[in-house]
Coordinates of C-alpha atoms and ligand atoms in Angstrom, one line a residue:
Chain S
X1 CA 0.0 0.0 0.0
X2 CA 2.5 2.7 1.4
X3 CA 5.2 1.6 -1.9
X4 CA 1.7 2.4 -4.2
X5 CA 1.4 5.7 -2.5
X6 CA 5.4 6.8 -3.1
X7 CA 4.9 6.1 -6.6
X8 CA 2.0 7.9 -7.1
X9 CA 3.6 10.6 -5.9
X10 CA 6.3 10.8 -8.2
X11 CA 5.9 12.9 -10.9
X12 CA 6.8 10.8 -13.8
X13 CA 3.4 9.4 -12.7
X14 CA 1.6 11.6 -14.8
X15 CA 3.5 10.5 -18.3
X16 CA 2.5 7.4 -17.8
X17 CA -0.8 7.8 -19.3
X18 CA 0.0 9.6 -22.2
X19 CA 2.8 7.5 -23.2
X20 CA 0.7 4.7 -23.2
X21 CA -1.3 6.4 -25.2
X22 CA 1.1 7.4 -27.6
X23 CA 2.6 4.2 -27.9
X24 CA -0.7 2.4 -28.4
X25 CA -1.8 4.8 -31.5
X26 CA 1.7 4.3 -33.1
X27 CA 1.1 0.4 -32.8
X28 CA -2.7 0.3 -34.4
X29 CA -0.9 2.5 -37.6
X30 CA 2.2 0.2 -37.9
X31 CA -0.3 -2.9 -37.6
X32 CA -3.0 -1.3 -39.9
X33 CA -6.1 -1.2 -37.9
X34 CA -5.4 2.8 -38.8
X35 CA -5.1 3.9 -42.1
X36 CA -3.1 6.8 -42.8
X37 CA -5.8 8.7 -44.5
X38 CA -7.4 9.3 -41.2
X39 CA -5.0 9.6 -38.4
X40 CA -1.3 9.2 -39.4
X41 CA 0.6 7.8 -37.1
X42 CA 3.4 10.0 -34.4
X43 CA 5.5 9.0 -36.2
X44 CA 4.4 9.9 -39.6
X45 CA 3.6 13.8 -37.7
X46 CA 7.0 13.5 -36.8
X47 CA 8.4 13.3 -40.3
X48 CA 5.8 15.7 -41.3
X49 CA 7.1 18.1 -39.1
X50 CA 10.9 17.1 -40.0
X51 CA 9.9 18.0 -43.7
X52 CA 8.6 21.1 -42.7
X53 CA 11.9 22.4 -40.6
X54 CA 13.9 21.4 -43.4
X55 CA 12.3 23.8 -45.4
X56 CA 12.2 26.4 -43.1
X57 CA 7.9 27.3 -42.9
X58 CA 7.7 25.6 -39.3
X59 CA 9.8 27.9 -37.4
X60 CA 8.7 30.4 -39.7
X61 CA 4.8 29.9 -39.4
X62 CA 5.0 29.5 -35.4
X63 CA 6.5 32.5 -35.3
X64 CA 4.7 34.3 -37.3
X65 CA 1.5 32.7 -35.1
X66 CA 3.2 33.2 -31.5
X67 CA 4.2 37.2 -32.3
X68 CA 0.5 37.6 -33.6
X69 CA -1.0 36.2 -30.3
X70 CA 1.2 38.8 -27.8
X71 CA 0.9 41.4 -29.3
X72 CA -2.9 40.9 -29.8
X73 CA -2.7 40.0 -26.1
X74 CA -0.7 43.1 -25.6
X75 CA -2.9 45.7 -26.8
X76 CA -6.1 44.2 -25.9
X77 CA -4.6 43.3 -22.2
X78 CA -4.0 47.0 -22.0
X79 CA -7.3 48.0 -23.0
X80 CA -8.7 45.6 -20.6
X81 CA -6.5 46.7 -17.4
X82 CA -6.6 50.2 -18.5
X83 CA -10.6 50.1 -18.3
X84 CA -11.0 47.9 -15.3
X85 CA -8.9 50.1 -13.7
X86 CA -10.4 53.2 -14.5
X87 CA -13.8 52.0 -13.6
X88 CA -12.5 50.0 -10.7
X89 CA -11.1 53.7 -9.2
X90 CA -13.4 55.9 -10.3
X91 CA -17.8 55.3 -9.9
X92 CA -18.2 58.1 -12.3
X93 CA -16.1 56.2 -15.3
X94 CA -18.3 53.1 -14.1
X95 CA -21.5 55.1 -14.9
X96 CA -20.1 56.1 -18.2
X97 CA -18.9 53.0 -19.4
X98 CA -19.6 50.0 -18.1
X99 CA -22.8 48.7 -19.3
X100 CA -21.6 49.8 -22.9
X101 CA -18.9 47.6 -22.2
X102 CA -20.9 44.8 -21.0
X103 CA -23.1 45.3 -23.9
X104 CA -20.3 45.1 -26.6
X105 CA -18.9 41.8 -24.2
X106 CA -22.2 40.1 -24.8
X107 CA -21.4 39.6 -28.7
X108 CA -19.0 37.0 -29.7
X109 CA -15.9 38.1 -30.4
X110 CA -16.0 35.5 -33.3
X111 CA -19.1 36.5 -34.9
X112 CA -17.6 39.4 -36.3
X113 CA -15.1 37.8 -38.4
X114 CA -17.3 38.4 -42.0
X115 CA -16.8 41.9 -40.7
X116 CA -13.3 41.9 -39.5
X117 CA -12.5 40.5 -43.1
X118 CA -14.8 43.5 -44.6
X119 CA -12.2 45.9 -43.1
X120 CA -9.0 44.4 -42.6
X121 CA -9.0 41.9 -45.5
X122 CA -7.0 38.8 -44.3
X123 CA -4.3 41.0 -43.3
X124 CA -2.3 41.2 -40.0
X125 CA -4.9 43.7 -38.6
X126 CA -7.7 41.4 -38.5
X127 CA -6.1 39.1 -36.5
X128 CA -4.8 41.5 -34.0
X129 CA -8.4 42.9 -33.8
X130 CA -10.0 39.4 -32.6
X131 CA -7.5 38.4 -30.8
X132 CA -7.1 42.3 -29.3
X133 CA -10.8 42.0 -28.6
X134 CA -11.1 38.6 -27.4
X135 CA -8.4 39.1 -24.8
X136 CA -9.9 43.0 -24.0
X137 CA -13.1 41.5 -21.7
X138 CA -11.8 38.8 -19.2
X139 CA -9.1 41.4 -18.7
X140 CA -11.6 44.0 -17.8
X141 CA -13.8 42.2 -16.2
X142 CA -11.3 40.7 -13.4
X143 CA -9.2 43.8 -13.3
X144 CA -12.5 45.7 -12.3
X145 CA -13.4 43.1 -9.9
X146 CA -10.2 42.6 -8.0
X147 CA -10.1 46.4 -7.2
X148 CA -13.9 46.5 -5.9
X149 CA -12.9 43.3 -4.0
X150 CA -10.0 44.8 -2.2
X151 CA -10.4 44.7 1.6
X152 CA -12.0 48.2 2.7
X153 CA -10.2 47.7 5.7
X154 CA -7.2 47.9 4.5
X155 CA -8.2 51.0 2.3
X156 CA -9.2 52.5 5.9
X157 CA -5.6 51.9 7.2
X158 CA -3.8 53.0 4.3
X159 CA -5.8 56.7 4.3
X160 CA -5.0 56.6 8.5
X161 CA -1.5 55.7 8.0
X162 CA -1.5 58.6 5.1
X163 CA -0.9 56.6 2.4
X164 CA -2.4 58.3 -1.0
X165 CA -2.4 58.6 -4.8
X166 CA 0.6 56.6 -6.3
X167 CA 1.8 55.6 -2.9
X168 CA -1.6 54.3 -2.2
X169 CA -2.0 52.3 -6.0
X170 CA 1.3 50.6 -5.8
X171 CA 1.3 49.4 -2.0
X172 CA -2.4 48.9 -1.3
X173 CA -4.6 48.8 -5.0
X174 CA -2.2 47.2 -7.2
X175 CA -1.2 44.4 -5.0
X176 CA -4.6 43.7 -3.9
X177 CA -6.1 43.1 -7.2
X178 CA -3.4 41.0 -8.6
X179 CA -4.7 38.0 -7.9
X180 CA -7.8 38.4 -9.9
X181 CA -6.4 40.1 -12.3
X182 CA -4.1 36.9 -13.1
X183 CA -7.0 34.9 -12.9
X184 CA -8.3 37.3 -15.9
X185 CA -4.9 36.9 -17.8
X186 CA -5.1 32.7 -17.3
X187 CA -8.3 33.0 -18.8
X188 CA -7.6 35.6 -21.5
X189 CA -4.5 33.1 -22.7
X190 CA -6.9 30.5 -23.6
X191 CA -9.3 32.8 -25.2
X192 CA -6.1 34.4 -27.3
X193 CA -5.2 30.9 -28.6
X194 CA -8.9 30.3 -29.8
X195 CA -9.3 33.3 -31.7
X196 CA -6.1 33.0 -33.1
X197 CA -7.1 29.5 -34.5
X198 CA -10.0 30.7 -35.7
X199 CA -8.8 33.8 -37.6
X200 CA -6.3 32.2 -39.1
X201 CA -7.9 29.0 -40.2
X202 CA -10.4 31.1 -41.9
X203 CA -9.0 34.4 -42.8
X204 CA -5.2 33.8 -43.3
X205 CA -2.2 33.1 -45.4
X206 CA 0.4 32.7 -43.0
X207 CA 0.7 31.4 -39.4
X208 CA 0.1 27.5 -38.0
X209 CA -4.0 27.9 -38.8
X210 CA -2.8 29.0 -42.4
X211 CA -0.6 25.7 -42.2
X212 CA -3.4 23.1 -41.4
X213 CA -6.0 25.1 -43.9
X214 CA -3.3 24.5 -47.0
X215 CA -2.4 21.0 -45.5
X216 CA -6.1 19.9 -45.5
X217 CA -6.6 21.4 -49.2
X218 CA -3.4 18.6 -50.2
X219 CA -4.6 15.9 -47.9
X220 CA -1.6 16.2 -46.1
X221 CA -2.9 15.1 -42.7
X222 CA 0.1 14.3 -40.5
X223 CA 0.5 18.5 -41.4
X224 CA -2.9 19.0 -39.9
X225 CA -2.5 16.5 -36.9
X226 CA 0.6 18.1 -36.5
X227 CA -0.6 21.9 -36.3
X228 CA -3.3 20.8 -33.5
X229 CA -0.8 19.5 -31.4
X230 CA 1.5 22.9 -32.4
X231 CA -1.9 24.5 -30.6
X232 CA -2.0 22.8 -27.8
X233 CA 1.3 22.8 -26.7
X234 CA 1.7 26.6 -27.1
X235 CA -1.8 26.7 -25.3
X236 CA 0.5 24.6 -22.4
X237 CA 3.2 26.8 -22.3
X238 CA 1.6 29.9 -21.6
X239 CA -0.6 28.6 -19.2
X240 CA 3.1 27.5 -17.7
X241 CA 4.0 30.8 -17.8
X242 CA 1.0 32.7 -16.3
X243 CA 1.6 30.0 -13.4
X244 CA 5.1 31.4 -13.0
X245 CA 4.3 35.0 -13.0
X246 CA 0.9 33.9 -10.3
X247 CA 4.2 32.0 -8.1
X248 CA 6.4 34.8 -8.8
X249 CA 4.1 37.5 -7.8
X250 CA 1.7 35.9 -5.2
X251 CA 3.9 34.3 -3.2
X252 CA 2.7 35.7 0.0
X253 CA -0.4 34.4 -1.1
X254 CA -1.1 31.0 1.1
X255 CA -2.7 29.6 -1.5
X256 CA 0.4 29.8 -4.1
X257 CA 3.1 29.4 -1.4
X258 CA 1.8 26.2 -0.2
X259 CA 4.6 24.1 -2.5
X260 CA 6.1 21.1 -0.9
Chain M
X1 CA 8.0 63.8 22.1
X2 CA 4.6 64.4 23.7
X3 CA 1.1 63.9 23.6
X4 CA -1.6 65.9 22.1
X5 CA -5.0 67.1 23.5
X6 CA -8.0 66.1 22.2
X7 CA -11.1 68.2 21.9
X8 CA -14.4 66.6 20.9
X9 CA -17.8 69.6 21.4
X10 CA -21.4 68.4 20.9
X11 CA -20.6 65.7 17.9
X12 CA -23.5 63.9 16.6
X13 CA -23.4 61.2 14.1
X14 CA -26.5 59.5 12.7
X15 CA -26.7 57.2 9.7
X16 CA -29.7 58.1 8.0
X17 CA -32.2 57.7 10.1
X18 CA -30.1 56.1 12.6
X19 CA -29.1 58.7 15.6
X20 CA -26.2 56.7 16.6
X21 CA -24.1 60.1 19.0
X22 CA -26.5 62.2 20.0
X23 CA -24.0 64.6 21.4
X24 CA -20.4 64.1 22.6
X25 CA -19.0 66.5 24.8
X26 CA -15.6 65.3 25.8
X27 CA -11.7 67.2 26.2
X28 CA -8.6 64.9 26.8
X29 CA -5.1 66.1 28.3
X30 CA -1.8 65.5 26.4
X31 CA -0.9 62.3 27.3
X32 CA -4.0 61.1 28.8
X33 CA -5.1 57.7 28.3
X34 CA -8.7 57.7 28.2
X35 CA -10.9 54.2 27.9
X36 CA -14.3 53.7 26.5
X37 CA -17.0 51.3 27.2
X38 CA -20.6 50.4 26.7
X39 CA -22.6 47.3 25.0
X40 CA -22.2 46.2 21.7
X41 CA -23.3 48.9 18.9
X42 CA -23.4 52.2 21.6
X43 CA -20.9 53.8 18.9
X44 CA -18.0 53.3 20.5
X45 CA -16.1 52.5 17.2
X46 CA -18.0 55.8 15.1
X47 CA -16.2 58.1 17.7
X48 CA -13.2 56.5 17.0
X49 CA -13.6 57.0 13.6
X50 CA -15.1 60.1 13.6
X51 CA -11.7 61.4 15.5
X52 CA -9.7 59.4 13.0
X53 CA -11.0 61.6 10.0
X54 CA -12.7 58.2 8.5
X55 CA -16.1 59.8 9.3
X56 CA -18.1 62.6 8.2
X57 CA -19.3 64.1 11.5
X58 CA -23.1 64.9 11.4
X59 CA -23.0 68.0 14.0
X60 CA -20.2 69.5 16.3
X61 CA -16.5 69.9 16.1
X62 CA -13.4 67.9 16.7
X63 CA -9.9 69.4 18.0
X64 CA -6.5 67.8 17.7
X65 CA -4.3 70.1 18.8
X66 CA -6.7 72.5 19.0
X67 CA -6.8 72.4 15.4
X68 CA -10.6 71.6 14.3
X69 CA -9.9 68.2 12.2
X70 CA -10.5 68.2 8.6
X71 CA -9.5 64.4 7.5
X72 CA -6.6 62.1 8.9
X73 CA -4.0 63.9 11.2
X74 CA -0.7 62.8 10.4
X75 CA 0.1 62.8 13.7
X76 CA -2.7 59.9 14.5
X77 CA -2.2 56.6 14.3
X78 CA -4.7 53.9 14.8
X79 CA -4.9 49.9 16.3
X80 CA -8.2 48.3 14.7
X81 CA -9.8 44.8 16.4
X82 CA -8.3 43.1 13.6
X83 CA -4.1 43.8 12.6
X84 CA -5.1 44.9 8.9
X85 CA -1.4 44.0 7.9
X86 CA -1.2 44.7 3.8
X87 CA -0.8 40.3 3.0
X88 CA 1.8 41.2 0.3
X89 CA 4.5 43.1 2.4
X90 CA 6.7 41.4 4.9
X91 CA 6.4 41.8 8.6
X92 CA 9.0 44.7 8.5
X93 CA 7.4 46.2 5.2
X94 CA 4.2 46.3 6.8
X95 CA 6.0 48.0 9.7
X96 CA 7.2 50.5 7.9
X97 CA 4.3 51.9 5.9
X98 CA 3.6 55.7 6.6
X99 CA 6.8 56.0 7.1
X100 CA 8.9 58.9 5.2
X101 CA 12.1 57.1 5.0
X102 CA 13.5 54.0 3.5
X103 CA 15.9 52.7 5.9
X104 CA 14.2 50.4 8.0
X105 CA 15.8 51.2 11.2
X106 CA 12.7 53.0 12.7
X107 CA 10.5 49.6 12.1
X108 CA 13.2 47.4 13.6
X109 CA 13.3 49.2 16.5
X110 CA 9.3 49.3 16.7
X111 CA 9.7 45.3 16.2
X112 CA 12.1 45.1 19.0
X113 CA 9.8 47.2 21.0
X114 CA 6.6 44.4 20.7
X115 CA 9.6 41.4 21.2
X116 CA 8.9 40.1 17.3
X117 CA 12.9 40.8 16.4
X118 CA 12.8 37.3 14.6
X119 CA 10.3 37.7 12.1
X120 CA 10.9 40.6 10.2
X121 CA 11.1 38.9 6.7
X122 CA 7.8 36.7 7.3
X123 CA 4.5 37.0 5.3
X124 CA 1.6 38.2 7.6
X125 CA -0.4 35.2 7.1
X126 CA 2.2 33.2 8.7
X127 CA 1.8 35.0 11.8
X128 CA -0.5 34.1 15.1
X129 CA -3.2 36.5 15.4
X130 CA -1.6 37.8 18.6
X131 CA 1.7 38.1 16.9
X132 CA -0.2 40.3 14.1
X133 CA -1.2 42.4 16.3
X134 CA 2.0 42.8 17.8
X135 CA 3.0 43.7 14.5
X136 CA 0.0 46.4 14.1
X137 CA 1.2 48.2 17.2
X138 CA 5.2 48.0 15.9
X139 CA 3.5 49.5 13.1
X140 CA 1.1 52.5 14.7
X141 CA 4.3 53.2 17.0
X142 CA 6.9 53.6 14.2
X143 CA 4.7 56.5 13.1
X144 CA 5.7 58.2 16.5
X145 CA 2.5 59.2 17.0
X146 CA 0.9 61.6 19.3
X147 CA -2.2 60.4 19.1
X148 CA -3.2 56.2 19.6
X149 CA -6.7 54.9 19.0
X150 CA -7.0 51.9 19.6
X151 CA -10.6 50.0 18.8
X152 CA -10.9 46.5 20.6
X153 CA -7.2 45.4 19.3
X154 CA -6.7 43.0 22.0
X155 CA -10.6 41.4 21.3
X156 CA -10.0 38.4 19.5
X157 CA -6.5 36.9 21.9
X158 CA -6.7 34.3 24.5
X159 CA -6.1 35.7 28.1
X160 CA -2.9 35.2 28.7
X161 CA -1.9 37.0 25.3
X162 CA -4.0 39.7 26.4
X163 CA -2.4 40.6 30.0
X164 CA 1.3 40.7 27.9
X165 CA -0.2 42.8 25.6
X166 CA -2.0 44.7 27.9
X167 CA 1.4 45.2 29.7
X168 CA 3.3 46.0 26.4
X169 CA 1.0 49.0 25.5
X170 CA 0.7 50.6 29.1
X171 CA 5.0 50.1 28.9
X172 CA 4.9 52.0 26.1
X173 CA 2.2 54.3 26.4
X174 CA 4.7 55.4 29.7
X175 CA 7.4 55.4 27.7
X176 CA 6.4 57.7 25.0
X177 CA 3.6 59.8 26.3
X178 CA 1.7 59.7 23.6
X179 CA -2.6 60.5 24.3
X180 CA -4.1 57.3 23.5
X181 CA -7.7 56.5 23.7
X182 CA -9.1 52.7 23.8
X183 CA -12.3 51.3 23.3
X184 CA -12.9 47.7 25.0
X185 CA -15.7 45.4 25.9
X186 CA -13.3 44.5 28.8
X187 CA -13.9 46.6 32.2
X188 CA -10.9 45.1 34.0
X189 CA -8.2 45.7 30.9
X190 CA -9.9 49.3 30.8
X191 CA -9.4 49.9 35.1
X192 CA -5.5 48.3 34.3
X193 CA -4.6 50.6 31.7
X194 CA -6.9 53.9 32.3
X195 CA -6.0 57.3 33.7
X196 CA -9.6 57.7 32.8
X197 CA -13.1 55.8 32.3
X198 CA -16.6 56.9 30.4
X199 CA -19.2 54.7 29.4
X200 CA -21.2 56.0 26.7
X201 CA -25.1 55.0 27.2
X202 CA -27.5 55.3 23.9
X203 CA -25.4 57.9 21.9
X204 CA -24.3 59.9 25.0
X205 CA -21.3 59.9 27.6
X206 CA -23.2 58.7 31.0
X207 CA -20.4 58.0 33.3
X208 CA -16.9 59.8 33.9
X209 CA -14.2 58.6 36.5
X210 CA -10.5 58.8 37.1
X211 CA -9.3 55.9 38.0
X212 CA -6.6 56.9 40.7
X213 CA -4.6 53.9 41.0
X214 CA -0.9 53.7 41.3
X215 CA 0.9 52.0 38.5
X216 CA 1.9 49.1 37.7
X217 CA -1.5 48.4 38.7
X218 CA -2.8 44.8 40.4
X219 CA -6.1 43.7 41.3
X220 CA -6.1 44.6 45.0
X221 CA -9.4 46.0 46.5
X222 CA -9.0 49.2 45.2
X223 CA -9.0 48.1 41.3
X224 CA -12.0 45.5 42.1
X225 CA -13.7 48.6 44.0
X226 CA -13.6 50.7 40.5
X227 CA -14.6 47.5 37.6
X228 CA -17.6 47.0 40.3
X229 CA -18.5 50.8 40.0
X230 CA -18.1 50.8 36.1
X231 CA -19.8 47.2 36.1
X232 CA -22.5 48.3 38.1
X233 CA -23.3 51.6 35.7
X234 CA -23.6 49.4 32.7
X235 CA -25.3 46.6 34.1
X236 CA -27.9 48.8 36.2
X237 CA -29.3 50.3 33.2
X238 CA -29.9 47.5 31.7
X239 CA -31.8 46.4 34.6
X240 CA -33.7 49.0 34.6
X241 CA -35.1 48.8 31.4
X242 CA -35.9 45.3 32.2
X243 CA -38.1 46.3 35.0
X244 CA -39.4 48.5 32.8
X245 CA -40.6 45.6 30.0
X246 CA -41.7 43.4 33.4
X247 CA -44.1 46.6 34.5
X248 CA -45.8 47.4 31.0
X249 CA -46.4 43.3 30.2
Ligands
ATP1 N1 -21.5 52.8 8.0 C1 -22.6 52.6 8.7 N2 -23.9 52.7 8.2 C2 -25.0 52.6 8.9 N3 -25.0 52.3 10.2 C3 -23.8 52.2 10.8 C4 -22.6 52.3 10.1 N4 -21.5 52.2 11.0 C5 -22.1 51.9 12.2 N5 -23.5 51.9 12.1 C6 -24.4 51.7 13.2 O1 -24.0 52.5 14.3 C7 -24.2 51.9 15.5 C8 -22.9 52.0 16.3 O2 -21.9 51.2 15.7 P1 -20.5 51.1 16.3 O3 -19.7 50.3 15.3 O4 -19.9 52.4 16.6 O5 -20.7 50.3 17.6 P2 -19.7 49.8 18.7 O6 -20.0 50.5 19.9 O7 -18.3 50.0 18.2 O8 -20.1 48.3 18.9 P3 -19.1 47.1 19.1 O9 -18.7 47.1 20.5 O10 -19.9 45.9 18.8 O11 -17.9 47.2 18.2 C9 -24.7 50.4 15.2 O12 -26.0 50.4 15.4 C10 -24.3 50.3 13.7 O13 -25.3 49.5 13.1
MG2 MG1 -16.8 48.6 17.5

């Protein structure tokens, strides 16, 4: 029992699954219970992919892709925090703005891509714009909730202890709402990746969507397997980082400081 | 450094239609160190905030230093029931806000004052709630202020945490001579540590007394003499009015 336990707890526990996995797909493709027409095996995406290095578009397409998504994430972040912020601080900006926000947040982002198209074309705006947009709400909406959340205690003892303006934002406000606000950028990292997909699957000519559209067109499907797992595993790494910055910056936070 | 005198002339405070002062007529000396008491929701806490500056006063005036008060006094500092330490700043960091300088040699000192020398790069929520509030009061005392409120602070510690606290602050308070005024449920921690006593009854002041015991004060006859006096003011009007309800069923 206690030996089960221990290796449990190790962590290449959590491969163990996945490999299996793996392993088993690669077998029903080698054996022919899969044809290749309609899931090539790992090994096939891997030679895929190896082609596709060779020749350069890989690196070239996921970094086409990964520059699109930050600095969609940039701009719309900073529209997002800018906002919540504003309206967190100040009830009169709230009055003004915030149910023409919510009313703009209640249309999918995605629904406007016939539009986006209409004025951008397939260029790089339109892609910036969804993913700018996408991003722009969960932002907002947890930037604005962490600062109405912060403890109005310690509000009280910062304006006793003198503590205002920038004094007051950096020590008391800031600090206070961070950890919503990185709930708002964990969520806003998924939604970049899914807009991204979107816009350039449909609305592209460059960029890992781009790849699997033109792949699909040529039947080359250890390409398209291979862009979906491209996805995913970017969607993994900045999830990854987001949990860095949230260990980084909340560690005197219990709940983020409570490693082994 | 010295206390400052506090002038408080017919202060109401309601909440809208909730009369919660009905007037406040009450001076303190430099350096006094005046206690309040009274039942739960008398508005003990609103006239601490109302001196703080975290209240709009309905009617009346304040003083600080014969100043009429217009907002916070820098020269106030204040120990709420629970430490309000910022979560995100070390003990020492915590110590150290509202203070003008960055060298932390002010807040160390506090720290040494409360005995907490040992934990000035800890979070706050790795703390005891009695060593948080040891904290608090390193924190209101790096200020140097010249003015303490302090509003139930010792409320939620066991006993024995209490009486050292209890000790620490009337070391202190001897110490630096600062005016403090403290509002507690406790009528023995406010006979210890008082030059002064009121009870405030239904939005008014209803019972005054120095307490003239020598300090370091114990519990002889003299200090039982005085909680029974206070003890008896707030418990006798309460009696009262339960006649009262007996009569009219
Ligand atoms: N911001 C507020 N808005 C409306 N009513 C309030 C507000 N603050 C206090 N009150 C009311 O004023 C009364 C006095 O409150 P206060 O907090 O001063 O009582 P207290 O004497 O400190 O009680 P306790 O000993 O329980 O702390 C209570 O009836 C309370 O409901
Ligand atoms: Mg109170």
């Amino acid at each position: 029992m206690q030996s089960i336990k221990t290796l449990i707890n190790k962590s290449f526990v959590v491969w163990v699954v996945p490999v299996i996995f793996l392993v088993g797909w690669q077998l029903s493709g080698s054996f022919g219970f899969l044809s290749a027409e309609t899931l090539p095996t790992p090994w096939q995406v891997v030679k895929g992919a190896e082609r596709l290095i060779v020749d350069g578009s890989l690196i070239h397409y996921i970094w086409i892709s990964t520059k699109r998504a930050f600095i969609g994430f940039f701009i719309g972040g900073l529209i997002g925090f800018l906002l919540g912020f504003m309206n967190g601080l100040s009830r009169i900006s709230e009055k003004l703005l915030d149910t023409s926000i919510q009313m703009v947040r209640t249309i999918p982002h995605l629904a406007l891509i016939p539009l986006v198209i209409l004025w951008f074309g397939i260029g790089e705006e339109s892609k910036l714009f969804l993913v700018a947009l996408g991003v722009a709400f969960p932002i907002y909406l947890n930037t604005f909730n962490g600062i109405r959340n912060i403890d109005p205690g310690l509000l009280e003892m910062g304006k006793v202890y003198g503590l205002k303006g920038k004094v007051l934002f950096w020590q008391v406000i800031l600090p206070g709402a961070l950890p919503s606000i990185l709930v708002g950028v964990r969520y806003a990292l998924g939604v970049m990746w899914m807009s991204l997909i979107v816009a350039e699957t449909i609305a592209s000519d460059s960029g890992i969507g781009y790849m699997a559209t033109s792949a699909r067109e040529f039947m080359q499907m250890d390409i398209v397997i291979l862009s979906i797992l491209l996805y995913a595993f970017l969607g993994k790494l900045s999830d990854f980082l987001a949990g860095l910055l949230e260990k980084r910056w909340l560690k005197w936070h219990p709940n983020f400081s409570r490693s082994k | 450094m010295k206390g400052i005198p506090v002038q408080i002339d017919q202060v109401k405070k309601s909440f809208q239609s909730l009369e919660v002062l009905k007037r406040i007529d009450l001076s303190l000396r430099s350096g006094e160190f005046l206690a309040v008491v009274g039942r739960s929701g008398c508005g003990k806490s609103t006239l601490l905030r109302l001196i703080a500056g975290l209240e709009q006063m309905s009617a009346g005036e304040i003083y600080i230093n014969q100043e009429p008060i217009t907002g916070t006094h820098p020269d106030l500092r204040m120990m709420f029931q629970d430490a309000r330490l910022l979560p995100w700043k070390t003990v020492i960091k915590n110590v150290q806000i509202g203070l003008r300088t960055k060298e932390t040699t002010i807040a160390e000192k506090a720290l040494e004052m409360v005995g907490l020398t040992d934990k000035f790069d800890q979070w706050p929520s790795s703390l005891s709630g009695g060593q948080r509030q040891r904290v608090a009061l390193a924190r209101a005392l790096a200020g140097q202020p010249k003015l303490l409120l302090l509003d139930e602070p010792l409320g939620a510690l066991d006993a024995l945490t209490r009486i050292e606290m209890q000790q620490l602050i009337e070391d202190l308070w001897s110490k630096q001579q600062f005016t403090a005024i403290l509002v507690t449920h406790d009528v023995s921690e406010a006979v210890m540590l008082a030059d002064r006593v009121i009870v405030i009854e239904a939005g008014k002041i209803t019972f005054d007394q120095k307490i003239e015991l020598a300090r370091p004060r114990e519990r002889n006859n003299d200090f039982v003499y005085y909680e029974q006096m206070i003890l008896d003011q707030l418990i006798k009007k309460s009696r009262r009015t339960h006649y009262e309800i007996e009569f009219t069923v």
